[in-house]
Amino acid sequence: MPSPTRITHWIDGREFTGDAERHGDVYDPATGQVTAQVDFATAADLDAAVQAARRAFGEWGTTTLTKRMAVMFRFRELLNEHKEELAEIITAQHGKVLSDALGEVTRGLEVVEFACGNAHLLKGGYSEAVSTGVDVYSIRQPIGVVGIISPFNFPAMVPMWFFPIAIAAGNTVVLKPSEKDPGAAMFLAELWSRAGLPDGVFNVVHGDKEAVDALLVHPDVASISFVGSTAIAEYVYSTGTAHGKRVQALGGAKNHMLVLPDADLELTADSAVNAGFGSAGERCMAISVVLAVEPVADDLVAAIAGRMATLRTGDGRRGCDMGPLVTSAHRDKVAGYVAAGEAAGATLVVDGRQVHPDGDEAGFWLGPTLFDHVTPDMTIYTDEIFGPVLSVVRVASYEEGLELINSHPYGNGTAIFTCDGGAARKFQQEVQVGMIGINVPIPVPMAYYSFGGWKASLFGDTHAHGAEGFHFFTRGKVVTSRWPDPVHGGINLGFPTHG
Ligand code: NAD
């Protein structure tokens, strides 16, 4: 077994070995082996990254749009050229199957492509002759050094929800990726360098709470974009804003799929399986609850279970459908929820603990699991499990299903399956959730729209990417200007009105 490689920080355009008194193990979840050790930053390491970013901001923030756009285009080309390599890194550290890892990179690439349109997105407005000889116009400027803190489940895509836009808008970045799968961020840093991004514009600092806390309170950091669990999102939001930062903190989820009796059963069953078990359920847009409006439940549960029997769980490099969970601790936590659901009286239709994986027996395996007759008081219903566990709750009506969705604390994504356009339209209007699918189970918005949930799924006012992304990473000025002409107004001490 080769000895673990060392992963250290990326600061000022090169690898940076800091104090490194603490480090974390990085696993290959499909073999259970430690493949790398990642340095954990101290506050001093974090400060080195922020200072590099601050120095770089001086020039990058005023570099012309044309030059910034040229770097963005080169980065886009390199990312596209090397997407398979990046997907392999993701699979080796996260565990998701290769095709899914490639899908993640593709969705990140879409944000890069969107950010290549920075010249258009940073345009202001202009009003001529608001008063005699007076024009008014607005401009948007970068905010400075921006901090990004990302979760393990999308080690490439989630950072790319933010940094392409931040950089295209003229900011400089300090990224703190998840310590569980830090390799993708380092690969992206190298691509930026090769694309010609000046040193210090994009920095990566690894670590845990110590690095996060140092970023949250650093006086030279203008904003924080966080994605992770709700408990940490709340903490990041309150600490970051208390230190004067602009913060967007995206949290956890419990996404419901409401199935009306007139739904296309085959499409619905396919969608429930794809959205429930893709990436082993470790997606913030995974479906974890199916609300079956009777009398559809018996047929739907049978159709879902039938499809689950065909799924192959195993090493993501072997063409399997579903990979392992990210760590043994997380696998055990999810398996604990399966035991809790059984003990609470839900019907365990498919038990993923019995899985025979196509992979090393030391991998962090748990197969797809299906519960029926779940009730809203059970922890498998109330909690975000973040694993391959799908719960079916039987409801009597559309109204009962809607009420459950709206009273759940999370509001990230939801979907309705029906052939009734009027019902779907009513649902999109009445549901208290940020992202809605109509016969689409994972409604992740395209890069030119914005991503974000409601309620305990997002703290802050601004969603990720799209026009809101450019808004978050810039601040506005409005200029009222008059150039001397032969006509002067003379002295007037009254409050200026634009007559
Ligand atoms: P996490 O909250 O454990 O970690 C997220 C980040 O916070 C990591 O970089 C981690 O190092 C850091 N962190 C962990 N503990 C911390 C602490 N005590 N103080 C400060 N920082 C800390 O989340 P995770 O397990 O990596 O990711 C899964 C979670 O992320 C799920 O809850 C999922 O729903 C959520 N998620 C949400 C979205 C969304 O768009 N809403 C997208 C992806 C993931």
Coordinates of C-alpha atoms and ligand atoms in Angstrom, one line a residue:
M1 CA 0.0 0.0 0.0
P2 CA 1.6 3.4 -1.0
S3 CA 2.2 5.8 1.8
P4 CA -0.3 8.7 2.0
T5 CA 0.6 11.8 0.1
R6 CA 0.6 15.2 1.8
I7 CA -1.8 17.9 0.8
T8 CA -0.9 21.4 1.9
H9 CA -2.2 24.9 1.2
W10 CA -2.1 27.0 -2.0
I11 CA -1.2 30.6 -1.4
D12 CA 0.1 33.3 -3.7
G13 CA 0.3 30.9 -6.7
R14 CA 2.2 28.0 -5.2
E15 CA 2.0 25.3 -2.5
F16 CA 2.5 26.7 0.9
T17 CA 3.6 24.7 3.9
G18 CA 2.5 26.4 7.0
D19 CA 2.8 25.5 10.7
A20 CA 1.0 22.2 10.0
E21 CA 0.9 21.0 13.6
R22 CA -2.4 19.3 12.9
H23 CA -3.6 17.4 9.9
G24 CA -6.6 15.2 8.8
D25 CA -6.7 11.8 7.1
V26 CA -8.2 11.7 3.6
Y27 CA -9.8 8.3 2.7
D28 CA -10.6 6.5 -0.4
P29 CA -14.1 5.6 0.7
A30 CA -14.3 2.6 -1.6
T31 CA -11.3 0.9 -0.1
G32 CA -11.3 2.4 3.4
Q33 CA -7.6 3.3 3.1
V34 CA -6.0 6.6 4.1
T35 CA -4.6 8.0 0.8
A36 CA -3.5 11.4 1.9
Q37 CA -3.0 13.7 4.9
V38 CA -4.1 17.2 4.7
D39 CA -2.6 20.1 6.7
F40 CA -4.8 22.0 9.0
A41 CA -4.2 25.7 8.9
T42 CA -3.5 27.8 11.9
A43 CA -4.8 31.4 12.1
A44 CA -1.3 32.5 10.9
D45 CA -1.6 30.3 7.8
L46 CA -5.0 31.7 7.1
D47 CA -3.7 35.3 7.5
A48 CA -0.9 34.5 5.0
A49 CA -3.6 33.6 2.5
V50 CA -5.7 36.7 3.2
Q51 CA -2.6 39.0 2.9
A52 CA -1.7 37.4 -0.5
A53 CA -5.3 37.9 -1.6
R54 CA -5.3 41.5 -0.3
R55 CA -2.1 42.3 -2.2
A56 CA -3.4 40.7 -5.4
F57 CA -6.7 42.6 -5.1
G58 CA -4.9 45.9 -5.7
E59 CA -4.2 45.0 -9.3
W60 CA -6.9 42.4 -10.1
G61 CA -9.7 44.6 -8.9
T62 CA -8.8 47.3 -11.5
T63 CA -7.7 44.9 -14.3
T64 CA -9.8 45.6 -17.4
L65 CA -12.8 43.5 -18.0
T66 CA -11.3 42.3 -21.3
K67 CA -8.2 41.0 -19.6
R68 CA -10.2 39.3 -16.8
M69 CA -12.5 37.8 -19.3
A70 CA -9.6 36.4 -21.3
V71 CA -8.3 34.6 -18.1
M72 CA -11.8 33.2 -17.5
F73 CA -12.0 31.8 -21.0
R74 CA -8.6 30.1 -20.6
F75 CA -9.7 28.6 -17.3
R76 CA -12.9 27.3 -19.0
E77 CA -10.9 25.6 -21.7
L78 CA -8.5 24.0 -19.3
L79 CA -11.3 22.8 -17.0
N80 CA -13.1 21.3 -20.0
E81 CA -9.9 19.6 -21.2
H82 CA -9.1 18.1 -17.8
K83 CA -12.6 17.3 -16.5
E84 CA -12.0 13.6 -16.5
E85 CA -8.9 13.9 -14.3
L86 CA -10.8 16.1 -11.9
A87 CA -13.7 13.6 -11.8
E88 CA -11.2 10.9 -10.9
I89 CA -9.9 12.9 -8.0
I90 CA -13.4 13.5 -6.8
T91 CA -14.3 9.8 -7.0
A92 CA -11.1 8.8 -5.2
Q93 CA -11.8 11.1 -2.2
H94 CA -15.6 11.4 -2.1
G95 CA -16.6 8.0 -3.4
K96 CA -19.3 9.0 -5.8
V97 CA -19.3 7.1 -9.1
L98 CA -17.2 8.5 -12.0
S99 CA -20.2 9.5 -14.2
D100 CA -21.7 11.4 -11.2
A101 CA -18.3 13.1 -10.5
L102 CA -18.2 14.1 -14.2
G103 CA -21.7 15.5 -13.9
E104 CA -20.6 17.6 -10.9
V105 CA -17.7 19.1 -12.9
T106 CA -20.0 19.8 -15.8
R107 CA -22.4 21.8 -13.5
G108 CA -19.4 23.8 -12.2
L109 CA -18.2 24.4 -15.7
E110 CA -21.6 26.0 -16.5
V111 CA -21.0 28.6 -13.8
V112 CA -17.5 29.3 -15.3
E113 CA -19.2 29.8 -18.7
F114 CA -21.8 32.1 -17.1
A115 CA -19.0 34.1 -15.4
C116 CA -17.3 34.6 -18.8
G117 CA -20.1 37.0 -19.5
N118 CA -18.9 39.3 -16.7
A119 CA -18.7 42.4 -19.0
H120 CA -22.4 42.2 -19.6
L121 CA -23.3 41.3 -16.0
L122 CA -21.3 44.2 -14.5
K123 CA -23.0 46.8 -16.6
G124 CA -24.6 49.7 -14.8
G125 CA -27.4 52.0 -15.8
Y126 CA -27.3 55.5 -17.2
S127 CA -30.0 58.2 -17.1
E128 CA -29.2 61.2 -19.2
A129 CA -30.4 64.7 -18.3
V130 CA -32.2 64.0 -15.0
S131 CA -31.9 67.7 -14.5
T132 CA -30.5 70.5 -16.5
G133 CA -27.0 69.3 -17.6
V134 CA -27.0 66.5 -15.0
D135 CA -26.6 62.8 -15.7
V136 CA -26.9 59.9 -13.2
Y137 CA -25.3 56.5 -13.6
S138 CA -24.6 53.4 -11.5
I139 CA -21.5 51.3 -11.4
R140 CA -20.7 48.0 -9.5
Q141 CA -17.3 47.4 -8.0
P142 CA -15.7 44.3 -6.5
I143 CA -15.8 44.0 -2.7
G144 CA -12.2 42.8 -2.0
V145 CA -11.1 39.5 -0.4
V146 CA -13.9 37.0 -0.3
G147 CA -14.0 33.8 1.7
I148 CA -15.6 30.5 0.6
I149 CA -16.2 27.6 2.9
S150 CA -17.5 24.4 1.1
P151 CA -18.8 21.0 2.1
F152 CA -17.6 17.5 1.3
N153 CA -20.4 16.5 -1.0
F154 CA -19.5 18.6 -4.0
P155 CA -15.8 19.3 -3.7
A156 CA -15.6 21.0 -7.2
M157 CA -19.1 22.2 -8.0
V158 CA -20.0 24.0 -4.8
P159 CA -16.7 26.1 -4.8
M160 CA -17.5 26.8 -8.4
W161 CA -20.9 28.2 -7.5
F162 CA -18.9 31.1 -6.1
F163 CA -15.3 31.6 -7.2
P164 CA -15.8 32.0 -11.0
I165 CA -18.2 34.9 -10.4
A166 CA -16.1 36.4 -7.5
I167 CA -13.0 36.4 -9.7
A168 CA -14.7 37.6 -12.9
A169 CA -16.1 40.5 -10.9
G170 CA -12.6 41.5 -9.8
N171 CA -12.4 40.0 -6.3
T172 CA -9.7 37.8 -4.8
V173 CA -10.5 34.5 -3.1
V174 CA -9.6 32.4 -0.1
L175 CA -11.3 29.0 -0.3
K176 CA -11.5 26.6 2.7
P177 CA -12.7 23.3 1.2
S178 CA -13.9 20.3 3.1
E179 CA -11.0 18.5 4.9
K180 CA -12.6 15.2 3.8
D181 CA -11.9 15.7 0.1
P182 CA -9.5 18.5 -0.4
G183 CA -7.8 17.3 -3.7
A184 CA -10.3 18.9 -6.1
A185 CA -9.6 22.4 -4.8
M186 CA -5.9 22.0 -5.3
F187 CA -6.4 20.7 -8.9
L188 CA -8.6 23.8 -9.6
A189 CA -5.9 26.1 -8.2
E190 CA -3.3 24.7 -10.6
L191 CA -5.7 25.2 -13.5
W192 CA -6.1 28.8 -12.5
S193 CA -2.3 29.3 -12.5
R194 CA -2.0 27.7 -15.9
A195 CA -4.9 30.0 -17.1
G196 CA -2.7 33.0 -16.3
L197 CA -4.6 34.2 -13.2
P198 CA -2.2 36.4 -11.2
D199 CA -0.7 34.9 -8.1
G200 CA -2.7 35.6 -5.0
V201 CA -6.1 35.9 -6.7
F202 CA -7.1 32.4 -5.9
N203 CA -5.9 30.8 -2.6
V204 CA -6.8 27.5 -0.9
V205 CA -6.4 27.0 2.8
H206 CA -7.2 23.6 4.3
G207 CA -8.5 22.9 7.8
D208 CA -11.3 22.6 10.2
K209 CA -13.1 25.0 12.7
E210 CA -9.8 26.8 13.5
A211 CA -9.3 27.9 9.9
V212 CA -13.1 28.7 9.5
D213 CA -13.1 30.8 12.6
A214 CA -9.9 32.7 11.5
L215 CA -11.7 33.5 8.2
L216 CA -14.9 34.6 9.9
V217 CA -13.3 37.2 12.1
H218 CA -10.5 38.4 9.8
P219 CA -10.8 42.2 9.3
D220 CA -9.6 42.0 5.7
V221 CA -12.2 39.6 4.5
A222 CA -15.2 41.3 3.0
S223 CA -17.6 38.4 2.6
I224 CA -18.3 34.7 3.4
S225 CA -20.0 32.2 1.1
F226 CA -20.7 29.1 3.1
V227 CA -22.3 25.8 2.2
G228 CA -22.8 23.0 4.7
S229 CA -25.0 21.7 7.5
T230 CA -27.6 24.0 9.0
A231 CA -26.0 24.2 12.5
I232 CA -22.7 25.4 11.1
A233 CA -24.5 27.7 8.6
E234 CA -26.3 29.5 11.4
Y235 CA -23.0 29.8 13.3
V236 CA -21.1 31.1 10.2
Y237 CA -23.9 33.6 9.5
S238 CA -24.1 35.0 13.0
T239 CA -20.3 35.2 13.5
G240 CA -19.5 36.6 10.0
T241 CA -22.2 39.3 10.1
A242 CA -21.2 40.2 13.7
H243 CA -17.7 40.9 12.2
G244 CA -19.1 43.2 9.6
K245 CA -19.1 40.8 6.7
R246 CA -21.6 40.2 3.9
V247 CA -22.7 36.5 4.4
Q248 CA -24.6 34.0 2.4
A249 CA -24.8 30.6 4.3
L250 CA -26.5 27.7 2.6
G251 CA -27.6 24.9 5.0
G252 CA -29.1 21.5 5.1
A253 CA -32.2 20.0 3.5
K254 CA -35.0 17.5 3.6
N255 CA -36.5 17.4 0.1
H256 CA -40.0 16.1 -0.4
M257 CA -41.5 14.7 -3.6
L258 CA -45.3 15.0 -3.7
V259 CA -46.9 12.4 -5.9
L260 CA -50.5 12.9 -7.0
P261 CA -52.6 10.0 -8.0
D262 CA -52.6 11.0 -11.7
A263 CA -48.8 11.0 -11.9
D264 CA -47.0 9.0 -14.5
L265 CA -46.0 6.1 -12.3
E266 CA -43.0 4.9 -14.4
L267 CA -41.5 8.4 -14.6
T268 CA -42.2 9.0 -10.9
A269 CA -40.5 5.7 -9.8
D270 CA -37.5 6.3 -12.0
S271 CA -37.2 9.9 -10.6
A272 CA -37.5 8.8 -6.9
V273 CA -34.8 6.2 -7.3
N274 CA -32.4 8.5 -9.2
A275 CA -32.9 11.4 -6.8
G276 CA -33.0 9.3 -3.7
F277 CA -29.9 7.2 -4.3
G278 CA -27.7 9.2 -6.7
S279 CA -24.4 10.1 -5.0
A280 CA -25.5 7.7 -2.2
G281 CA -28.1 10.4 -1.1
E282 CA -25.3 12.8 -0.2
R283 CA -26.8 15.7 -2.1
C284 CA -28.5 18.7 -0.7
M285 CA -31.1 18.3 -3.5
A286 CA -31.6 14.6 -3.0
I287 CA -35.2 13.4 -2.5
S288 CA -35.5 11.8 0.9
V289 CA -39.2 11.8 1.4
V290 CA -41.9 10.7 -1.0
L291 CA -45.4 11.9 -0.1
A292 CA -47.7 9.5 -1.8
V293 CA -51.2 10.8 -2.2
E294 CA -53.5 7.7 -1.9
P295 CA -54.4 5.5 -3.6
V296 CA -51.0 5.7 -5.3
A297 CA -48.7 4.4 -2.5
D298 CA -48.9 0.5 -3.0
D299 CA -48.1 0.7 -6.7
L300 CA -45.4 3.3 -6.3
V301 CA -43.6 1.5 -3.4
A302 CA -43.6 -1.7 -5.5
A303 CA -42.3 0.2 -8.6
I304 CA -39.5 1.9 -6.5
A305 CA -38.5 -1.4 -4.8
G306 CA -38.4 -3.2 -8.1
R307 CA -36.0 -0.6 -9.5
M308 CA -33.8 -0.7 -6.4
A309 CA -33.3 -4.4 -6.9
T310 CA -31.4 -3.6 -10.1
L311 CA -29.0 -1.1 -8.6
R312 CA -25.4 -2.1 -8.2
T313 CA -23.5 -0.6 -5.2
G314 CA -19.8 -0.6 -5.4
D315 CA -16.5 1.1 -6.3
G316 CA -17.2 4.2 -8.4
R317 CA -14.5 3.2 -10.8
R318 CA -16.1 0.0 -11.7
G319 CA -19.2 1.3 -13.5
C320 CA -21.5 0.8 -10.5
D321 CA -24.7 2.8 -9.9
M322 CA -24.0 3.9 -6.4
G323 CA -20.7 4.3 -4.4
P324 CA -19.8 4.2 -0.7
L325 CA -20.5 6.9 1.9
V326 CA -17.8 9.4 2.6
T327 CA -16.5 8.1 5.9
S328 CA -17.1 5.1 8.2
A329 CA -18.4 7.5 10.8
H330 CA -21.0 8.9 8.4
R331 CA -21.9 5.4 7.2
D332 CA -22.5 4.3 10.8
K333 CA -24.6 7.4 11.5
V334 CA -26.8 6.7 8.5
A335 CA -27.1 3.0 9.4
G336 CA -28.2 4.3 12.9
Y337 CA -31.1 6.1 11.3
V338 CA -32.1 2.9 9.5
A339 CA -32.2 1.1 12.9
A340 CA -34.1 4.0 14.4
G341 CA -36.7 3.9 11.6
E342 CA -37.2 0.2 12.1
A343 CA -37.5 0.6 15.9
A344 CA -40.1 3.4 15.5
G345 CA -42.4 1.1 13.5
A346 CA -41.8 2.1 9.9
T347 CA -41.9 -0.7 7.3
L348 CA -38.4 -1.5 6.1
V349 CA -39.0 -2.5 2.5
V350 CA -35.4 -2.6 1.4
D351 CA -32.6 -2.8 4.0
G352 CA -29.3 -1.3 2.6
R353 CA -27.4 -2.8 5.6
Q354 CA -27.6 -6.2 3.8
V355 CA -25.8 -4.9 0.6
H356 CA -23.2 -7.0 -1.2
P357 CA -21.0 -4.3 -2.7
D358 CA -18.8 -4.7 -5.7
G359 CA -15.7 -3.4 -3.9
D360 CA -13.2 -3.8 -1.2
E361 CA -14.9 -5.1 2.0
A362 CA -13.2 -2.3 4.0
G363 CA -15.1 0.4 2.0
F364 CA -17.8 2.5 3.7
W365 CA -20.8 0.7 2.3
L366 CA -24.5 1.0 2.8
G367 CA -26.9 0.0 0.1
P368 CA -30.1 1.9 -0.9
T369 CA -32.8 1.7 1.7
L370 CA -36.6 2.1 1.4
F371 CA -39.1 2.7 4.2
D372 CA -42.8 2.7 3.9
H373 CA -45.5 3.9 6.3
V374 CA -43.2 6.6 7.8
T375 CA -44.9 9.1 10.0
P376 CA -43.8 12.7 10.7
D377 CA -42.8 12.1 14.3
M378 CA -40.0 9.6 13.3
T379 CA -36.4 10.8 13.2
I380 CA -36.1 9.3 9.7
Y381 CA -38.7 12.0 8.7
T382 CA -37.6 14.9 10.8
D383 CA -33.8 14.8 10.4
E384 CA -31.6 15.3 7.4
I385 CA -30.0 11.9 7.0
F386 CA -27.7 12.6 4.1
G387 CA -27.5 9.0 2.9
P388 CA -29.3 6.5 0.7
V389 CA -32.5 6.3 2.7
L390 CA -35.8 7.0 1.1
S391 CA -39.0 7.4 3.2
V392 CA -42.5 7.0 1.9
V393 CA -45.2 8.9 3.9
R394 CA -48.7 8.1 2.8
V395 CA -51.1 11.1 2.7
A396 CA -54.8 11.4 2.0
S397 CA -54.7 14.6 -0.1
Y398 CA -52.6 17.3 -1.9
E399 CA -53.4 19.6 1.0
E400 CA -52.1 17.2 3.6
G401 CA -48.9 16.8 1.6
L402 CA -48.4 20.5 1.1
E403 CA -48.9 21.1 4.8
L404 CA -46.2 18.7 5.7
I405 CA -43.7 20.3 3.3
N406 CA -44.5 23.8 4.5
S407 CA -44.3 22.9 8.2
H408 CA -40.9 21.2 7.8
P409 CA -38.0 23.5 9.0
Y410 CA -36.0 23.0 5.8
G411 CA -37.0 24.6 2.5
N412 CA -34.2 23.8 0.0
G413 CA -35.9 21.8 -2.9
T414 CA -39.1 20.0 -3.6
A415 CA -40.9 18.4 -6.5
I416 CA -44.4 17.6 -7.6
F417 CA -45.3 14.7 -9.9
T418 CA -48.6 15.0 -11.6
C419 CA -50.2 15.3 -15.1
D420 CA -52.4 18.1 -13.9
G421 CA -51.0 21.5 -14.9
G422 CA -53.4 23.4 -12.7
A423 CA -52.3 21.4 -9.6
A424 CA -48.6 21.9 -10.5
R425 CA -49.2 25.7 -10.8
K426 CA -51.0 25.8 -7.5
F427 CA -48.1 23.9 -5.9
Q428 CA -45.4 26.3 -7.2
Q429 CA -47.4 29.2 -5.8
E430 CA -48.2 27.7 -2.4
V431 CA -45.1 25.8 -1.4
Q432 CA -42.6 27.4 1.0
V433 CA -39.4 26.1 -0.7
G434 CA -36.7 27.9 -2.8
M435 CA -36.3 25.4 -5.7
I436 CA -39.2 23.5 -7.2
G437 CA -39.4 20.7 -9.7
I438 CA -42.5 19.9 -11.8
N439 CA -42.0 16.3 -12.9
V440 CA -38.3 17.0 -12.3
P441 CA -36.9 15.5 -9.1
I442 CA -33.6 17.5 -8.6
P443 CA -34.4 21.0 -9.8
V444 CA -30.9 22.5 -9.5
P445 CA -31.1 25.8 -11.4
M446 CA -28.9 26.5 -14.4
A447 CA -25.9 28.8 -13.7
Y448 CA -27.8 31.9 -15.1
Y449 CA -30.5 31.4 -12.4
S450 CA -29.7 31.5 -8.7
F451 CA -29.4 28.5 -6.3
G452 CA -30.8 28.7 -2.8
G453 CA -33.4 27.5 -0.4
W454 CA -35.7 29.0 2.1
K455 CA -36.1 28.7 5.9
A456 CA -33.4 26.7 7.6
S457 CA -31.8 26.0 4.3
L458 CA -30.3 29.5 3.8
F459 CA -29.2 32.3 6.0
G460 CA -28.7 35.6 4.3
D461 CA -30.5 37.4 1.5
T462 CA -28.6 36.3 -1.6
H463 CA -28.6 33.0 -3.4
A464 CA -25.7 31.5 -5.2
H465 CA -24.7 32.3 -8.8
G466 CA -26.8 33.8 -11.5
A467 CA -27.4 37.6 -11.3
E468 CA -27.6 37.3 -7.5
G469 CA -24.1 36.0 -7.5
F470 CA -22.7 39.1 -9.3
H471 CA -24.8 41.2 -6.9
F472 CA -23.3 39.5 -3.9
F473 CA -19.7 39.9 -5.1
T474 CA -20.0 43.6 -6.0
R475 CA -21.3 46.8 -4.4
G476 CA -23.0 49.6 -6.1
K477 CA -22.2 53.3 -6.5
V478 CA -24.5 55.9 -8.0
V479 CA -22.8 58.9 -9.6
T480 CA -24.6 62.2 -10.3
S481 CA -22.5 64.3 -12.6
R482 CA -22.6 67.7 -14.2
W483 CA -20.0 69.0 -16.6
P484 CA -19.7 72.7 -16.8
D485 CA -21.5 74.3 -19.7
P486 CA -22.2 77.9 -20.4
V487 CA -25.5 77.9 -18.4
H488 CA -25.0 78.1 -14.6
G489 CA -27.8 77.8 -12.1
G490 CA -26.3 80.2 -9.6
I491 CA -26.5 79.9 -5.8
N492 CA -29.5 77.9 -4.4
L493 CA -29.4 76.5 -0.8
G494 CA -32.5 74.4 -1.2
F495 CA -32.4 70.5 -1.1
P496 CA -31.4 69.3 -4.6
T497 CA -34.4 68.1 -6.6
H498 CA -34.1 67.1 -10.2
G499 CA -36.4 69.6 -11.9
Ligands
NAD1 P1 -20.4 20.5 7.4 O1 -21.3 21.6 7.9 O2 -19.9 19.5 8.3 O3 -19.0 21.2 6.8 C1 -19.1 22.3 5.9 C2 -17.8 23.1 6.1 O4 -17.8 23.7 7.4 C3 -16.6 22.3 5.9 O5 -15.6 23.1 5.2 C4 -16.1 22.1 7.3 O6 -14.7 22.0 7.4 C5 -16.6 23.3 8.1 N1 -16.9 23.0 9.5 C6 -17.3 21.8 10.0 N2 -17.5 21.9 11.3 C7 -17.3 23.2 11.6 C8 -17.4 23.9 12.9 N3 -17.7 23.3 14.0 N4 -17.1 25.2 12.8 C9 -16.8 25.8 11.7 N5 -16.7 25.2 10.5 C10 -16.9 23.9 10.5 O7 -21.1 19.9 6.1 P2 -20.6 18.6 5.3 O8 -20.9 17.4 6.1 O9 -19.3 18.9 4.7 O10 -21.7 18.7 4.1 C11 -23.0 18.2 4.2 C12 -24.0 19.2 4.5 O11 -23.9 20.3 3.6 C13 -25.4 18.7 4.5 O12 -26.1 19.3 5.6 C14 -26.0 19.3 3.2 O13 -27.3 19.5 3.1 C15 -25.2 20.6 3.1 N6 -25.2 21.1 1.8 C16 -26.1 22.1 1.5 C17 -26.1 22.7 0.2 C18 -27.1 23.8 -0.2 O14 -27.0 24.3 -1.2 N7 -28.0 24.1 0.7 C19 -25.3 22.1 -0.8 C20 -24.4 21.1 -0.4 C21 -24.4 20.6 0.8

